[in-house]
Coordinates of C-alpha atoms in Angstrom, one line a residue:
M1 CA -11.3 16.7 1.0
N2 CA -10.3 17.7 -2.3
S3 CA -7.2 19.4 -2.0
L4 CA -6.2 16.0 -1.8
R5 CA -6.8 14.7 -5.2
K6 CA -6.0 11.8 -6.0
R7 CA -3.8 10.3 -8.7
A8 CA -5.7 8.9 -11.4
Y9 CA -7.5 5.6 -10.9
A10 CA -9.0 3.7 -13.8
T11 CA -12.2 2.2 -13.5
A12 CA -14.1 0.2 -16.2
F13 CA -14.8 2.9 -18.3
T14 CA -10.9 3.8 -19.3
S15 CA -9.8 0.4 -19.1
T16 CA -12.3 0.0 -21.4
V17 CA -11.2 2.4 -23.9
I18 CA -7.3 0.9 -23.2
A19 CA -8.2 -2.4 -24.3
L20 CA -10.7 -1.3 -27.6
A21 CA -7.4 1.2 -29.1
F22 CA -4.5 -1.2 -28.3
A23 CA -6.3 -4.2 -29.6
V24 CA -6.9 -2.7 -32.5
I25 CA -2.9 -1.6 -32.7
W26 CA -2.3 -5.4 -31.9
V27 CA -4.2 -6.5 -34.1
C28 CA -2.9 -4.0 -37.0
I29 CA 1.1 -5.3 -35.6
Q30 CA -0.1 -9.4 -36.0
S31 CA -1.3 -9.0 -39.0
A32 CA 1.4 -6.4 -40.3
E33 CA 3.0 -8.8 -43.3
L34 CA -0.4 -9.0 -45.0
W35 CA -1.4 -5.5 -45.5
S36 CA 0.9 -4.9 -48.5
G37 CA 1.0 -7.8 -51.6
S38 CA 4.1 -6.9 -52.0
L39 CA 5.5 -9.1 -48.7
A40 CA 3.5 -12.3 -50.1
V41 CA 6.0 -14.8 -50.8
R42 CA 5.8 -16.2 -54.9
E43 CA 7.2 -18.5 -56.7
G44 CA 10.0 -17.2 -58.4
R45 CA 11.0 -14.2 -56.0
V46 CA 12.6 -14.1 -53.6
A47 CA 10.4 -13.6 -50.2
Q48 CA 10.9 -10.4 -48.9
V49 CA 9.9 -10.9 -45.2
T50 CA 9.9 -14.2 -43.5
V51 CA 7.6 -16.4 -43.3
R52 CA 6.6 -19.5 -40.4
L53 CA 4.4 -22.6 -41.4
P54 CA 2.0 -23.8 -38.5
A55 CA 3.5 -26.4 -35.8
S56 CA 2.6 -29.3 -38.0
Y57 CA 2.9 -29.1 -41.4
F58 CA -0.5 -29.4 -43.7
R59 CA -1.3 -30.7 -46.9
I60 CA -3.9 -30.5 -49.7
T61 CA -7.2 -32.5 -51.1
M62 CA -6.6 -31.2 -54.2
L63 CA -10.4 -31.9 -55.6
R64 CA -12.4 -29.5 -52.7
N65 CA -9.3 -26.9 -52.2
E66 CA -9.3 -27.6 -48.5
V67 CA -6.2 -27.8 -46.3
H68 CA -5.4 -30.0 -43.3
Y69 CA -3.0 -30.0 -41.2
L70 CA -0.9 -33.5 -41.2
T71 CA 0.2 -34.9 -37.2
T72 CA 3.5 -35.1 -38.5
T73 CA 6.4 -33.1 -39.9
S74 CA 7.6 -33.7 -43.0
S75 CA 11.5 -33.8 -43.4
S76 CA 11.7 -33.0 -46.8
C77 CA 10.4 -29.7 -45.8
P78 CA 11.5 -26.7 -43.6
H79 CA 9.4 -25.3 -41.4
L80 CA 10.2 -22.3 -42.5
V81 CA 11.3 -19.6 -45.8
A82 CA 13.7 -17.2 -44.6
R83 CA 13.7 -13.7 -45.6
G84 CA 16.7 -13.0 -48.9
T85 CA 15.8 -17.8 -50.1
K86 CA 13.8 -17.8 -53.1
L87 CA 11.0 -20.8 -53.9
V88 CA 11.3 -23.9 -57.0
R89 CA 8.4 -23.5 -59.2
G90 CA 7.2 -27.3 -59.3
K91 CA 8.2 -28.6 -55.2
E92 CA 6.0 -29.7 -52.5
C93 CA 7.4 -27.4 -50.6
T94 CA 6.4 -24.5 -52.2
G95 CA 2.7 -25.9 -53.1
L96 CA 2.5 -26.1 -48.8
V97 CA 4.0 -22.2 -49.0
K98 CA 1.4 -20.8 -51.7
A99 CA -0.6 -23.2 -50.3
F100 CA -0.5 -21.5 -46.7
E101 CA -0.3 -18.6 -48.5
A102 CA -3.6 -18.4 -50.5
S103 CA -5.1 -18.8 -47.5
R104 CA -3.6 -16.4 -45.6
R105 CA -3.7 -13.5 -48.3
P106 CA -6.4 -11.1 -49.2
I107 CA -6.9 -10.4 -45.2
R108 CA -10.3 -12.3 -44.4
P109 CA -12.4 -9.3 -41.7
M110 CA -13.9 -12.5 -40.1
R111 CA -10.2 -13.7 -39.1
L112 CA -9.7 -9.8 -38.1
I113 CA -12.5 -9.2 -35.8
G114 CA -11.7 -13.4 -34.1
A115 CA -8.4 -11.9 -33.7
F116 CA -9.3 -7.9 -32.3
V117 CA -12.2 -10.3 -29.9
F118 CA -9.0 -12.3 -28.8
F119 CA -7.1 -9.2 -27.7
L120 CA -9.6 -6.9 -26.5
M121 CA -10.4 -9.8 -23.7
V122 CA -7.1 -9.9 -23.3
G123 CA -7.0 -6.5 -22.6
L124 CA -9.3 -6.5 -20.0
V125 CA -9.4 -9.5 -17.9
L126 CA -5.7 -7.5 -17.1
S127 CA -7.7 -4.8 -16.4
A128 CA -9.5 -5.6 -14.6
Y129 CA -6.8 -6.9 -12.8
M130 CA -4.2 -4.5 -12.4
R131 CA -8.4 -2.5 -10.9
R132 CA -8.6 -5.6 -7.5
D133 CA -7.6 -4.1 -4.2
G134 CA -4.8 -4.5 -3.2
M135 CA -2.9 -3.8 -6.1
G136 CA -1.3 -1.0 -4.9
R137 CA 0.3 1.6 -8.1
A138 CA -1.5 -0.4 -10.2
R139 CA -4.3 1.3 -10.2
L140 CA -3.5 4.2 -11.3
V141 CA -4.2 4.9 -14.2
R142 CA -0.6 5.6 -15.8
S143 CA 0.6 2.1 -15.2
H144 CA -2.1 0.9 -17.2
L145 CA -1.0 2.9 -19.8
T146 CA 3.2 1.7 -18.9
V147 CA 1.6 -2.0 -19.8
F148 CA -0.1 -1.9 -21.8
L149 CA 2.7 -0.2 -23.8
L150 CA 5.0 -2.7 -23.2
L151 CA 3.3 -5.8 -24.6
T152 CA 2.8 -3.8 -28.0
L153 CA 6.7 -2.7 -27.2
M154 CA 7.1 -6.7 -27.0
A155 CA 4.8 -7.3 -29.6
L156 CA 6.6 -4.4 -31.8
I157 CA 10.4 -6.3 -31.1
S158 CA 9.2 -9.8 -31.6
K159 CA 7.2 -9.5 -34.6
A160 CA 10.3 -7.3 -36.4
M161 CA 12.4 -10.8 -35.6
L162 CA 9.8 -12.6 -36.6
L163 CA 9.5 -11.2 -39.6
F164 CA 13.0 -10.5 -40.3
T165 CA 15.6 -12.9 -39.0
S166 CA 15.6 -16.8 -40.0
W167 CA 15.2 -17.1 -36.3
S168 CA 13.5 -19.7 -33.5
A169 CA 9.9 -18.2 -32.4
E170 CA 10.7 -18.8 -28.7
I171 CA 13.4 -16.3 -28.9
V172 CA 11.6 -13.7 -28.3
P173 CA 12.2 -11.3 -25.1
A174 CA 8.4 -12.3 -23.2
A175 CA 9.9 -12.7 -20.0
M176 CA 10.9 -9.1 -20.2
V177 CA 6.9 -7.8 -19.2
P178 CA 6.1 -9.3 -15.7
M179 CA 9.4 -8.7 -14.9
L180 CA 9.6 -5.0 -15.3
A181 CA 6.3 -5.4 -14.4
A182 CA 6.9 -7.4 -9.9
Y183 CA 9.6 -5.4 -10.0
F184 CA 8.1 -2.0 -10.1
L185 CA 4.3 -3.8 -9.4
G186 CA 4.6 -6.9 -7.2
R187 CA 4.7 -10.3 -8.1
R188 CA 1.0 -10.6 -7.5
L189 CA 0.0 -8.5 -10.8
S190 CA 2.5 -9.0 -12.3
F191 CA 1.7 -12.8 -12.5
G192 CA -1.1 -11.5 -14.9
V193 CA 0.5 -9.7 -17.1
A194 CA 3.1 -12.8 -17.4
M195 CA -0.4 -14.3 -19.0
A196 CA -1.3 -11.7 -21.4
S197 CA 2.7 -11.3 -21.9
A198 CA 2.2 -15.7 -23.0
L199 CA -0.9 -15.2 -25.3
I200 CA 0.4 -12.2 -27.2
A201 CA 3.6 -14.0 -28.1
S202 CA 2.2 -16.9 -29.0
S203 CA -0.5 -15.6 -31.2
L204 CA 2.2 -13.9 -33.1
V205 CA 2.7 -18.1 -34.9
N206 CA -0.4 -18.5 -34.8
Y207 CA -1.3 -18.7 -31.6
D208 CA 0.6 -21.5 -31.7
I209 CA 0.7 -23.4 -28.1
Q210 CA 3.6 -25.3 -28.0
I211 CA 4.8 -20.7 -27.4
F212 CA 2.5 -20.3 -25.3
L213 CA 4.1 -22.5 -22.6
I214 CA 7.0 -21.9 -23.4
H215 CA 6.8 -18.1 -22.7
L216 CA 3.6 -19.1 -19.6
I217 CA 6.7 -20.9 -18.2
A218 CA 10.0 -18.3 -18.7
G219 CA 7.3 -15.0 -17.8
F220 CA 7.1 -17.3 -14.2
A221 CA 9.8 -17.8 -13.4
S222 CA 10.4 -14.3 -14.4
V223 CA 8.5 -12.5 -12.1
V224 CA 9.6 -15.0 -9.4
A225 CA 13.3 -14.5 -10.0
A226 CA 12.5 -10.0 -10.6
G227 CA 10.9 -9.8 -6.8
Q228 CA 11.0 -7.0 -5.2
R229 CA 14.0 -5.6 -3.9
R230 CA 15.5 -3.0 -5.1
R231 CA 19.0 -4.4 -5.8
A232 CA 21.4 -4.1 -8.7
G233 CA 21.9 -5.8 -11.6
A234 CA 18.3 -8.0 -10.5
H235 CA 17.6 -7.6 -14.2
L236 CA 20.1 -9.2 -15.6
K237 CA 20.8 -11.8 -12.5
A238 CA 16.6 -12.6 -13.8
G239 CA 17.7 -12.9 -16.6
A240 CA 19.5 -15.7 -16.0
M241 CA 17.7 -17.9 -14.6
V242 CA 14.4 -17.0 -16.3
A243 CA 17.0 -18.7 -19.6
W244 CA 17.3 -22.2 -18.1
V245 CA 14.4 -22.9 -17.2
A246 CA 12.6 -21.0 -21.4
V247 CA 16.0 -23.8 -21.9
V248 CA 13.2 -26.7 -19.7
A249 CA 10.7 -25.4 -21.2
T250 CA 11.1 -25.3 -24.3
L251 CA 12.7 -28.8 -25.1
A252 CA 10.1 -30.9 -22.2
T253 CA 7.8 -29.3 -24.9
T254 CA 9.2 -30.1 -27.8
L255 CA 8.7 -34.4 -26.4
L256 CA 5.8 -33.7 -25.7
F257 CA 3.8 -32.4 -28.6
A258 CA 6.9 -34.5 -30.7
G259 CA 7.4 -37.4 -29.0
T260 CA 11.4 -37.6 -29.5
L261 CA 13.6 -35.1 -28.9
D262 CA 17.5 -36.9 -31.5
I263 CA 20.1 -35.6 -29.9
Y264 CA 22.0 -36.8 -32.1
D265 CA 21.2 -34.7 -35.4
D266 CA 23.6 -32.6 -37.6
V267 CA 26.1 -31.2 -34.5
S268 CA 26.5 -27.6 -36.9
E269 CA 22.1 -27.5 -35.6
H270 CA 22.3 -27.0 -32.1
V271 CA 24.4 -23.8 -32.7
D272 CA 22.2 -22.6 -35.4
P273 CA 19.0 -20.2 -33.9
R274 CA 17.4 -21.4 -36.7
Y275 CA 17.0 -24.5 -35.7
S276 CA 18.5 -24.5 -31.8
L277 CA 15.7 -25.5 -29.4
W278 CA 17.3 -25.1 -26.3
L279 CA 19.6 -22.0 -27.3
A280 CA 16.6 -19.7 -29.0
G281 CA 14.9 -20.7 -25.0
L282 CA 18.3 -19.2 -23.7
F283 CA 18.8 -15.7 -25.1
S284 CA 15.0 -15.5 -24.8
G285 CA 15.7 -14.7 -21.3
I286 CA 19.1 -13.2 -21.6
G287 CA 17.1 -11.0 -24.2
S288 CA 14.8 -10.5 -21.5
G289 CA 16.6 -9.9 -18.4
V290 CA 18.4 -7.3 -21.3
L291 CA 15.6 -5.2 -22.0
A292 CA 14.7 -5.1 -18.8
W293 CA 17.5 -3.4 -17.7
V294 CA 18.0 -1.3 -20.2
L295 CA 14.1 -0.2 -19.8
A296 CA 13.8 0.1 -16.6
P297 CA 15.2 3.8 -16.2
I298 CA 12.4 4.9 -18.0
V299 CA 9.6 2.8 -16.8
G300 CA 10.4 4.1 -13.8
A301 CA 9.6 7.6 -14.2
M302 CA 6.5 6.4 -17.3
I303 CA 5.1 5.1 -13.8
G304 CA 5.7 7.9 -12.2
E305 CA 7.4 6.0 -9.3
V306 CA 10.9 8.9 -7.7
S307 CA 14.1 7.8 -9.2
R308 CA 16.5 6.3 -5.7
G309 CA 18.7 10.1 -6.7
R310 CA 15.4 12.5 -5.2
L311 CA 14.4 10.2 -2.7
L312 CA 18.2 10.2 -1.8
D313 CA 17.8 14.2 -2.3
L314 CA 15.0 14.5 -0.8
Q315 CA 16.6 12.4 2.7
D316 CA 18.6 15.2 3.0
L317 CA 17.3 16.8 6.7
D318 CA 18.6 20.3 5.1
H319 CA 16.3 20.4 2.5
P320 CA 13.7 23.7 3.3
L321 CA 10.8 21.7 5.2
L322 CA 11.7 19.7 7.5
K323 CA 14.3 22.1 8.5
R324 CA 11.0 24.3 8.8
L325 CA 9.2 21.6 10.6
H326 CA 12.8 20.9 13.2
E327 CA 12.7 25.3 13.9
R328 CA 8.6 24.9 14.1
A329 CA 7.4 21.6 15.8
P330 CA 11.3 20.0 17.0
A331 CA 9.0 17.9 18.9
T332 CA 6.4 16.6 15.6
W333 CA 10.4 16.7 13.9
E334 CA 11.6 14.0 16.8
H335 CA 8.4 11.6 16.6
S336 CA 9.3 11.6 12.4
R337 CA 12.7 10.8 13.0
A338 CA 11.8 8.7 15.2
M339 CA 9.0 6.7 12.6
A340 CA 11.6 7.3 9.8
N341 CA 13.9 4.2 12.3
L342 CA 10.6 1.9 13.2
A343 CA 9.4 2.1 9.1
E344 CA 12.2 0.9 7.1
A345 CA 13.0 -2.1 9.2
A346 CA 9.7 -2.6 9.0
A347 CA 9.6 -2.2 5.0
H348 CA 12.7 -3.9 4.7
A349 CA 11.7 -6.7 6.6
I350 CA 9.1 -7.9 3.9
G351 CA 11.0 -6.0 1.2
A352 CA 9.1 -2.6 1.4
N353 CA 10.8 0.0 -0.9
S354 CA 12.6 1.1 2.5
L355 CA 13.8 4.0 1.4
L356 CA 10.9 5.5 0.5
V357 CA 8.7 4.6 3.9
R358 CA 12.1 6.8 5.1
V359 CA 11.8 9.6 3.5
G360 CA 7.4 9.8 3.7
A361 CA 7.6 9.2 7.2
Y362 CA 10.4 12.5 7.4
F363 CA 7.3 14.6 5.5
H364 CA 5.0 13.0 6.9
D365 CA 3.5 15.6 9.7
I366 CA 4.7 19.1 7.5
G367 CA 1.8 20.9 7.9
K368 CA 2.2 20.8 11.5
S369 CA 4.4 23.5 11.4
Y370 CA 1.9 25.6 10.2
H371 CA 0.2 26.2 13.4
P372 CA 2.6 23.2 16.2
E373 CA 0.9 24.9 18.9
F374 CA -2.9 23.3 18.8
F375 CA 0.1 19.4 18.3
I376 CA 0.7 18.8 22.7
E377 CA 4.3 17.6 22.0
N378 CA 4.4 21.4 20.9
Q379 CA 3.0 22.2 23.8
S380 CA 5.6 21.8 26.6
G381 CA 3.1 21.9 29.0
G382 CA 1.7 25.1 28.6
T383 CA -1.6 26.6 27.8
N384 CA -4.4 23.9 25.4
P385 CA -5.8 26.4 22.7
H386 CA -8.3 23.5 22.7
D387 CA -9.8 25.2 25.5
E388 CA -11.2 27.6 24.9
M389 CA -13.1 25.5 21.3
T390 CA -15.1 23.0 20.8
P391 CA -15.1 19.9 19.4
L392 CA -15.7 20.0 15.7
D393 CA -12.9 23.4 15.6
S394 CA -10.8 21.4 17.1
A395 CA -10.8 18.5 15.6
R396 CA -10.5 20.6 11.5
T397 CA -7.4 22.3 13.3
I398 CA -6.2 18.8 13.4
F399 CA -7.7 18.4 9.5
H400 CA -5.6 21.2 8.7
H401 CA -2.0 19.8 9.0
V402 CA -3.8 17.0 6.5
T403 CA -5.5 19.3 3.9
E404 CA -2.1 22.7 4.4
G405 CA 0.9 19.7 4.4
T406 CA -0.7 18.4 1.0
R407 CA -0.6 21.7 -0.4
L408 CA 2.3 22.5 0.7
L409 CA 4.8 19.8 -0.4
R410 CA 3.2 20.1 -3.6
Q411 CA 3.6 23.6 -4.0
H412 CA 7.7 22.3 -3.0
G413 CA 7.3 20.4 -5.8
V414 CA 7.7 17.3 -3.8
P415 CA 7.4 13.5 -5.8
E416 CA 3.9 12.5 -5.8
D417 CA 5.0 9.6 -3.5
V418 CA 5.6 11.2 -1.4
V419 CA 3.0 12.6 -1.3
E420 CA 1.0 10.6 -0.3
F421 CA 2.6 9.8 3.0
A422 CA 0.9 13.4 4.6
F423 CA -2.9 12.7 3.5
T424 CA -2.9 8.5 3.8
H425 CA -1.5 8.1 7.4
H426 CA -5.2 8.7 8.5
G427 CA -6.5 7.4 6.0
T428 CA -10.2 7.6 6.9
G429 CA -10.4 6.8 10.6
V430 CA -12.3 9.0 13.2
L431 CA -11.3 12.1 15.6
E432 CA -12.1 9.5 18.9
Y433 CA -11.1 12.2 21.1
F434 CA -13.2 14.5 19.8
W435 CA -15.7 13.3 18.5
H436 CA -16.1 11.1 22.3
K437 CA -15.8 15.2 23.4
N438 CA -18.9 16.2 21.1
L439 CA -21.5 13.5 22.5
S440 CA -20.3 14.1 26.2
E441 CA -21.1 17.9 26.0
G442 CA -24.2 17.4 24.5
G443 CA -23.0 18.3 21.0
A444 CA -25.2 19.9 18.1
Q445 CA -26.8 16.3 17.2
E446 CA -26.9 16.5 13.6
L447 CA -22.7 16.5 14.6
T448 CA -22.3 12.4 12.9
E449 CA -18.6 10.7 12.6
R450 CA -18.5 11.5 9.5
D451 CA -18.1 14.9 10.4
F452 CA -14.3 13.7 12.8
S453 CA -13.1 11.7 10.0
Y454 CA -9.5 12.5 8.5
P455 CA -10.1 14.3 5.3
G456 CA -8.2 11.5 3.6
H457 CA -7.5 9.0 1.7
K458 CA -6.9 5.3 2.7
P459 CA -3.6 4.3 2.1
A460 CA -3.3 2.2 -1.5
N461 CA 0.1 0.6 -1.8
R462 CA 2.6 -1.8 0.7
E463 CA 4.6 1.7 1.6
T464 CA 2.0 4.1 3.2
G465 CA 0.2 1.2 4.7
I466 CA 3.0 0.2 7.1
L467 CA 3.7 4.0 7.5
M468 CA 0.3 5.0 8.7
L469 CA 0.6 1.5 11.3
I470 CA 4.0 3.1 12.5
D471 CA 2.5 6.8 13.0
A472 CA 0.6 5.2 15.2
I473 CA 3.2 2.8 17.1
E474 CA 4.9 5.2 17.9
A475 CA 3.3 7.7 19.5
A476 CA 0.8 5.1 21.0
A477 CA 4.9 3.7 22.2
R478 CA 5.9 6.9 24.6
T479 CA 2.8 5.8 27.4
V480 CA 3.9 2.2 27.5
S481 CA 5.2 2.1 31.3
P482 CA 7.0 -0.5 31.6
P483 CA 8.9 -1.0 28.0
E484 CA 8.4 -4.2 28.4
K485 CA 9.0 -6.7 25.3
A486 CA 5.5 -8.0 26.6
Q487 CA 3.6 -5.0 26.9
F488 CA 5.2 -3.5 23.1
E489 CA 4.0 -6.9 21.8
Q490 CA 0.2 -5.9 22.9
L491 CA 0.4 -2.7 22.2
V492 CA 1.5 -3.3 19.0
Q493 CA -0.9 -6.0 18.4
R494 CA -4.2 -4.3 19.5
I495 CA -3.1 -1.3 17.3
V496 CA -3.0 -3.6 14.1
Y497 CA -6.0 -5.4 14.8
T498 CA -7.6 -2.4 15.0
K499 CA -6.0 -0.7 11.7
L500 CA -7.2 -4.1 10.5
A501 CA -11.2 -4.5 11.6
R502 CA -11.4 -1.1 10.5
G503 CA -10.7 -1.1 7.7
Q504 CA -7.7 0.8 6.6
L505 CA -5.7 -1.1 5.4
D506 CA -7.6 -3.3 3.1
E507 CA -6.4 -1.1 0.0
S508 CA -2.1 -0.7 1.2
G509 CA -1.8 -4.1 -0.5
L510 CA -0.9 -5.8 2.7
S511 CA -0.9 -9.5 4.0
L512 CA -1.6 -11.5 7.0
A513 CA 1.8 -12.5 6.7
D514 CA 3.7 -8.6 6.2
T515 CA 1.6 -7.1 8.9
R516 CA 2.8 -9.9 10.8
S517 CA 6.1 -9.6 10.1
I518 CA 6.1 -5.5 10.1
A519 CA 4.3 -6.3 13.6
N520 CA 7.5 -8.5 15.0
T521 CA 10.0 -6.6 13.9
V522 CA 8.7 -3.4 14.8
V523 CA 8.4 -5.5 18.6
D524 CA 11.9 -5.5 18.6
T525 CA 12.8 -2.3 17.3
L526 CA 11.0 -1.0 20.2
V527 CA 12.7 -2.8 22.5
G528 CA 15.9 -2.1 21.9
M529 CA 15.2 1.5 21.3
Y530 CA 14.2 1.9 24.9
H531 CA 16.5 -0.5 26.5
G532 CA 17.3 -0.7 30.1
R533 CA 21.5 0.8 31.6
I534 CA 23.5 0.6 33.6
K535 CA 24.3 3.5 35.6
Y536 CA 27.6 5.3 36.3
P537 CA 29.6 5.5 38.9
W538 CA 28.4 9.1 40.5
Q539 CA 24.4 7.8 39.4
T540 CA 24.8 5.8 42.7
D541 CA 22.0 6.0 44.8
V542 CA 23.2 6.3 48.9
T543 CA 23.7 3.0 49.7
G544 CA 25.8 2.4 47.5
E545 CA 24.4 0.3 45.3
V546 CA 24.3 0.5 41.2
A547 CA 20.6 0.2 39.7
T548 CA 19.4 -0.8 35.8
V549 CA 18.2 1.8 34.3
R550 CA 14.9 2.0 32.3
P551 CA 14.1 4.7 30.1
T552 CA 10.8 6.8 31.9
P553 CA 8.3 6.7 29.6
H554 CA 7.7 10.7 27.9
T555 CA 4.5 12.7 27.6
P556 CA 3.0 11.6 25.1
V557 CA 3.3 13.0 21.9
A558 CA 0.3 12.0 20.2
A559 CA -2.8 11.2 22.7
V560 CA -4.6 10.6 20.5
A561 CA -3.5 8.5 18.2
V562 CA -3.9 6.3 21.3
V563 CA -7.6 6.7 22.1
D564 CA -8.3 6.7 17.9
V565 CA -6.2 3.2 17.8
V566 CA -6.1 1.8 21.3
A567 CA -8.8 2.6 23.1
A568 CA -11.7 1.4 20.5
P569 CA -13.9 -0.9 21.7
P570 CA -12.5 -4.8 19.5
E571 CA -14.9 -6.8 18.1
P572 CA -17.0 -9.4 20.7
A573 CA -15.8 -11.6 19.0
S574 CA -12.6 -12.2 18.3
D575 CA -9.8 -14.1 20.2
L576 CA -7.7 -11.8 19.3
A577 CA -9.0 -8.8 20.8
D578 CA -10.2 -11.3 24.1
R579 CA -6.1 -11.6 24.2
M580 CA -5.9 -8.0 24.2
S581 CA -6.0 -5.8 28.6
A582 CA -8.0 -3.3 28.8
P583 CA -7.7 -0.5 27.0
I584 CA -4.5 2.1 27.2
V585 CA -6.4 5.8 28.2
P586 CA -4.7 9.2 27.8
S587 CA -5.0 12.0 30.9
P588 CA -6.9 14.3 29.9
K589 CA -4.6 17.0 29.5
A590 CA -2.9 14.9 26.7
G591 CA -5.9 14.8 24.8
P592 CA -6.4 17.0 22.9
G593 CA -3.0 16.8 20.8
D594 CA -3.3 15.3 17.3
A595 CA -2.0 11.4 16.1
G596 CA 0.4 11.8 15.1

């Protein structure tokens, strides 16, 4: 078990450290122009940075030196002081800008503390959301760091645009982060990322509620548009969709807060980024898509996702490890190839990474190349070494293919995404055959089910969850007779139910809808694999009749998979279990094999 080190998953402690660190960084970005007195806007001086006034202008009560926000804006004053503009002494707008600058400078410690607590809460909530079961790769520390770095990059780009340009604040590319998160980490997480991105974007413009709503809606649209299917140009297409959603959201929120939208303004204002709301929303979506497209390869490397090119290299059957498996354990290799076809179809059905699943199927049983004779599919009717071994020793030899396979893959530099299939395809399940054999032989009382449990980890993403199901299904399908659709449906439903009941898929992120799609796809594929044929003339019987031939089920390749997944009785109260037939029990000779 110790050799099966998992990748670093975030804990409450690491999440708190990350949130604290990035809260400090975000506070510094938010108040960047306030740390230098030379960037202050003063009368008679050219503005070094753009100063954006709050959404509602304010007036000054001179008697009590107070600042009051007005419910309506003054058309005589602009909403910002652009970089390079000189304030004219004595004008009303100059007084408003001076009052605004005076309220911000010098930096008040309590405001910094308030901003820090705000960002800390955003970080802590987002991190806690990422650590939930079923989030797959998002639970990794490197995924946390990647998401927080992307939010920081978005904040830096947005702050630079706000300080050194006079474009409308709606133009910032806040949808970039949820778009990338949806592509690499899944839609479920990305809605939370969209919320965090919108909050950070609005904090850069005085916590403007309109900016928050615009970017929140645009972020949600980016999650829906990006999806999880790996297609060329997906980010650019998503950016185009987000652009139009941002335009509509910008115009709608303007009507909501201003109560009017004068479409008869000077035509030049509708094509000027400083004033055009629809143009700002359009550029925001397109800019988010372009940035996501540019950053996608970098983000993939940061979260540790193996590239498509690397996966294509690994599925080459001339790979040394695959050739080794084919030469030493040919039956196991055929099992892996059959699994690859089933798993790829299942992954495609739910939008998972089908190429990764195919490669994982090829390599998941590579550990059997060490001692193939211990696995029933490779014995070819010869002697069974388990006959001379105790149940515990037999179980340990079976477990050896998980630990040694993992070690071998890492030794040959196989990416960790693929290695993960080796130590999760059995999860933490019990090797039922030898556990019951131990009990029937009056085994040592100190032995428990834990001694006969696989030394692996539960699948932590959809791809490894798919392979766990396919591993058990493909092995058990070889024992089905006759190979008809009804029989396959019964078998697949029972295996899926048992894995769910034992909690093996709890951390995989597979939903019930996913498992239903997987089950339906696998049944259809199995029916196709075991299709009937018409005999050739030279195969006709003595009566001259031509018969329909169905393939004879193979000798059980992995009988322990059938015992492990099928023989265990379902929960008595389950309606689903009540509808299933009696478990399939393999022959005693086939028993000592492995679950795949």
